[in-house]
Structures are given as C-alpha cells and as structure tokens.
Coordinates of C-alpha atoms in Angstrom, one line a residue:
M1 CA 48.5 -69.1 -4.7
S2 CA 51.0 -71.7 -5.7
P3 CA 50.7 -73.4 -9.1
R4 CA 50.3 -76.8 -7.3
R5 CA 47.4 -75.5 -5.2
S6 CA 45.8 -73.9 -8.3
V7 CA 46.0 -77.2 -10.2
A8 CA 44.6 -79.1 -7.2
E9 CA 41.7 -76.7 -6.9
A10 CA 40.9 -76.9 -10.6
L11 CA 40.9 -80.7 -10.4
G12 CA 38.6 -80.5 -7.4
T13 CA 36.2 -78.2 -9.2
R14 CA 36.2 -80.5 -12.3
F15 CA 35.4 -83.5 -10.1
A16 CA 32.6 -81.7 -8.4
I17 CA 31.1 -80.7 -11.8
L18 CA 31.4 -84.3 -13.0
D19 CA 29.9 -85.9 -9.9
R20 CA 26.9 -83.5 -10.0
S21 CA 26.6 -84.1 -13.8
V22 CA 26.5 -87.9 -13.3
G23 CA 23.7 -87.6 -10.8
I24 CA 21.6 -85.4 -13.1
A25 CA 22.4 -87.4 -16.2
S26 CA 21.5 -90.7 -14.5
V27 CA 18.0 -89.5 -14.0
E28 CA 17.4 -87.0 -16.8
G29 CA 19.8 -88.1 -19.5
L30 CA 23.0 -86.7 -20.9
E31 CA 21.0 -84.2 -22.9
G32 CA 19.5 -83.0 -19.6
L33 CA 22.9 -81.5 -18.7
T34 CA 22.9 -77.8 -19.2
I35 CA 25.8 -75.4 -18.4
G36 CA 23.3 -73.0 -16.8
R37 CA 21.9 -75.5 -14.5
L38 CA 25.3 -76.8 -13.4
A39 CA 26.5 -73.3 -12.8
T40 CA 23.5 -72.5 -10.6
E41 CA 23.7 -75.7 -8.6
L42 CA 27.4 -75.4 -8.1
G43 CA 27.5 -71.7 -7.5
M44 CA 29.7 -71.0 -10.5
S45 CA 29.5 -68.9 -13.6
K46 CA 28.6 -70.5 -16.9
S47 CA 32.0 -69.7 -18.3
G48 CA 33.6 -71.3 -15.2
V49 CA 31.8 -74.5 -15.9
L50 CA 32.4 -74.5 -19.6
G51 CA 36.0 -73.6 -19.2
H52 CA 36.7 -77.1 -17.7
F53 CA 35.4 -78.9 -20.7
G54 CA 35.1 -76.6 -23.7
S55 CA 31.7 -77.9 -25.0
K56 CA 28.6 -79.7 -24.0
E57 CA 29.7 -82.8 -26.0
A58 CA 33.1 -82.8 -24.2
L59 CA 31.2 -82.6 -20.9
Q60 CA 29.0 -85.5 -21.8
L61 CA 32.0 -87.6 -22.8
A62 CA 33.7 -86.7 -19.5
V63 CA 30.6 -87.7 -17.6
L64 CA 30.5 -91.1 -19.4
D65 CA 34.2 -91.6 -18.3
R66 CA 33.3 -90.7 -14.7
A67 CA 30.3 -93.1 -14.7
G68 CA 32.6 -95.7 -16.1
E69 CA 35.0 -95.2 -13.2
V70 CA 32.1 -95.7 -10.7
F71 CA 30.9 -98.8 -12.5
R72 CA 34.4 -100.3 -12.5
A73 CA 34.9 -99.6 -8.8
E74 CA 31.5 -101.2 -8.0
V75 CA 31.4 -104.2 -10.3
W76 CA 34.9 -105.1 -11.6
E77 CA 37.4 -104.1 -8.9
P78 CA 35.8 -106.3 -6.1
V79 CA 36.4 -109.4 -8.3
V80 CA 39.8 -108.9 -9.8
R81 CA 41.6 -111.2 -7.3
I82 CA 39.1 -114.0 -7.8
E83 CA 40.2 -117.0 -9.9
P84 CA 39.5 -116.4 -13.6
G85 CA 36.7 -118.4 -15.3
M86 CA 33.6 -119.6 -13.5
P87 CA 34.5 -118.2 -10.0
R88 CA 35.1 -114.7 -11.4
L89 CA 32.1 -114.9 -13.8
R90 CA 29.9 -115.9 -10.9
A91 CA 31.2 -113.1 -8.8
L92 CA 30.9 -110.6 -11.7
C93 CA 27.2 -111.4 -12.1
E94 CA 26.7 -110.9 -8.4
T95 CA 28.4 -107.5 -8.2
W96 CA 26.6 -106.5 -11.3
I97 CA 23.2 -107.3 -9.8
S98 CA 24.2 -105.8 -6.5
Y99 CA 25.2 -102.5 -8.3
L100 CA 21.6 -102.2 -9.4
E101 CA 20.1 -103.5 -6.2
R102 CA 21.9 -100.8 -4.2
G103 CA 21.0 -98.0 -6.5
V104 CA 24.6 -96.8 -7.1
F105 CA 23.2 -94.4 -9.7
P106 CA 19.9 -92.8 -8.8
G107 CA 18.5 -93.5 -12.3
G108 CA 19.6 -97.2 -12.4
C109 CA 22.3 -98.4 -14.7
F110 CA 23.8 -95.3 -16.1
F111 CA 24.8 -97.0 -19.4
V112 CA 21.5 -98.6 -20.1
A113 CA 19.9 -95.1 -19.8
A114 CA 22.5 -93.6 -22.0
A115 CA 22.1 -96.4 -24.6
H116 CA 18.3 -95.8 -24.7
E117 CA 19.0 -92.0 -25.2
F118 CA 21.7 -92.3 -27.9
D119 CA 21.3 -95.7 -29.7
G120 CA 19.4 -94.0 -32.6
R121 CA 21.8 -91.2 -33.0
A122 CA 25.2 -90.7 -34.6
G123 CA 28.2 -89.0 -33.1
A124 CA 31.0 -89.2 -30.5
V125 CA 28.7 -89.7 -27.5
R126 CA 26.8 -92.6 -29.1
D127 CA 30.1 -94.2 -30.1
A128 CA 31.4 -93.9 -26.6
V129 CA 28.3 -95.5 -25.1
E130 CA 28.7 -98.4 -27.6
A131 CA 32.3 -98.8 -26.8
R132 CA 31.5 -99.2 -23.1
F133 CA 29.0 -101.9 -23.8
D134 CA 31.5 -103.6 -26.2
T135 CA 34.1 -103.6 -23.4
W136 CA 31.8 -105.1 -20.8
R137 CA 30.5 -107.7 -23.2
A138 CA 34.1 -108.7 -24.1
R139 CA 35.0 -109.0 -20.4
L140 CA 32.0 -111.3 -19.7
L141 CA 32.8 -113.3 -22.8
K142 CA 36.4 -113.8 -21.8
E143 CA 35.4 -115.2 -18.4
T144 CA 32.7 -117.4 -20.0
R145 CA 35.2 -118.9 -22.4
R146 CA 37.6 -119.6 -19.6
A147 CA 34.8 -121.4 -17.7
V148 CA 34.1 -123.5 -20.7
A149 CA 37.8 -124.3 -21.1
A150 CA 38.1 -125.3 -17.4
G151 CA 35.1 -127.6 -17.7
D152 CA 32.9 -125.6 -15.5
L153 CA 30.4 -125.0 -18.3
P154 CA 29.3 -127.6 -20.9
G155 CA 31.8 -127.8 -23.7
G156 CA 29.2 -127.4 -26.3
I157 CA 27.8 -124.2 -24.8
D158 CA 27.7 -121.1 -27.1
A159 CA 29.5 -118.5 -25.1
D160 CA 28.1 -115.6 -27.1
Q161 CA 24.6 -116.8 -26.6
L162 CA 25.1 -117.2 -22.8
V163 CA 26.6 -113.7 -22.5
F164 CA 23.7 -112.3 -24.6
E165 CA 21.3 -113.9 -22.1
L166 CA 23.1 -112.7 -19.0
I167 CA 23.1 -109.1 -20.4
G168 CA 19.4 -109.5 -21.1
L169 CA 18.6 -110.7 -17.6
V170 CA 20.4 -107.9 -15.9
M171 CA 18.9 -105.3 -18.3
S172 CA 15.5 -106.7 -17.4
L173 CA 16.3 -106.3 -13.7
N174 CA 17.2 -102.7 -14.3
H175 CA 13.8 -102.1 -16.1
A176 CA 11.9 -103.8 -13.3
L177 CA 13.6 -101.7 -10.6
Q178 CA 13.4 -98.4 -12.4
L179 CA 10.0 -98.5 -14.1
H180 CA 8.1 -100.7 -11.7
G181 CA 10.0 -100.4 -8.5
D182 CA 9.8 -104.2 -8.2
R183 CA 12.3 -105.3 -5.6
Q184 CA 11.3 -108.9 -6.0
A185 CA 13.0 -108.7 -9.4
V186 CA 16.4 -108.8 -7.7
T187 CA 15.6 -112.3 -6.3
W188 CA 14.3 -113.4 -9.7
A189 CA 17.4 -112.1 -11.5
R190 CA 19.8 -113.8 -9.1
R191 CA 17.8 -117.1 -9.5
A192 CA 17.8 -116.8 -13.3
V193 CA 21.5 -116.0 -13.6
R194 CA 22.5 -118.8 -11.3
A195 CA 20.3 -121.3 -13.1
R196 CA 21.8 -120.2 -16.5
L197 CA 25.3 -120.8 -15.1
G198 CA 24.3 -124.1 -13.7
I199 CA 24.9 -123.1 -10.1
S200 CA 22.7 -124.3 -7.2
P201 CA 21.8 -121.7 -4.5
A202 CA 23.8 -123.7 -1.9
A203 CA 26.9 -123.4 -4.1
V204 CA 27.0 -119.6 -4.1
S205 CA 29.7 -118.1 -2.0
P206 CA 30.2 -114.4 -1.1
V207 CA 32.0 -112.1 -3.5
G208 CA 35.7 -112.0 -2.5
S209 CA 36.0 -115.7 -1.9
A210 CA 37.5 -118.0 -4.5

C-alpha cells in the first residue's frame, strides 16, 4: 500500500467515525459517545477508534468541530455572497430557521444540545461549546450593526438586545420542534423574526438573492 493511499484511508476512517459520532451525540449527547459503541457500529476495534483521537475528550472536541463544519455549510455559506447588513442578516435568520426545520441534525440544533449538557461543567469541551456560541453571536452582531449603520434598522436600536432576542427566538423554535414536535412553531418563528427586523412578509426574498 502506498503512503498516499494509507493516509487517504486513515482520513476516510476518521471522517466515518466523526459522522457517526455526530449523529449519536446529536440525540444522546457528547457523553453518550463511547469507544466501544463506535467500534461495534463501525466494525472496528476499540484501539482502532481510539487511535484516531487519543482520548474521549479529544473525540468530543473533534465532533464539535465536525458539527461546526456542518452548521457553517448549512447556515453561513449560502449567504456569504449576499450584501452585508440587513440583506445578509435577513438571509442568515432564514437559513438558521431552515436548518432546524429540515432536521439537519437528528437531535435538533447540535450546539443547543451541547450547551445544555455542558453549561454547568468546566473543561475544554465546555469552553469549545461556549466559543462556538460566541462566534455565532459575534457574526449576528456584526450584521446587525451594519444594518443600523446603513439605516435599515432604527438608529437607536440596541444591537446587543436585538441579537439576544433573535437567539432566544430560534432557541425557542428548537425547543418546540424537539420536545413538542410542533411544526407550526416554524411559522411562528419566521413571523417573529421578521417582525423584530421590521420586515413585512411581502418583502422577504429567497436566500441567495440580494
């Protein structure tokens, strides 16, 4: 076997472990990941699974990174070419809601679940979850401030307050979908977000248009 093929196969195995781990952790939590279960489900030895990460904590951190890649692909990448400010903020809110509506992760928002699991703990995994939320909040805040500067939102609006409310609305949607199976909540969430941004339903354009 050539070194190049060996590296490619190792990467393929690592990705397979991570993708299965994301699916498990989305529903059962990061603590629900066990080396034995992954080995059984993937037809590997425990040492084979552990050898790709070194420890359970390292596996959990890698799973967070993989979930972050999925979130970025589903929520951020579709809007990167949209005009910054209100057009992009509006589109971000739509892709964010759509990500939950479509059930990209079987357990709902991966990071909300991880936050509930680790927010009362200390350690590297908890810090990594917090950093993900901080990054997302900063992105929303940047677009909100751009919208204010462009005159698309009232000049006296508190951008931090607005972002706090947007996050709360979408987290409420996640709760309604996952705990109650309430699909009507998707409509309510869209309506609430658009109202908070001062957008009439007729003014909403599809994601991807400026």
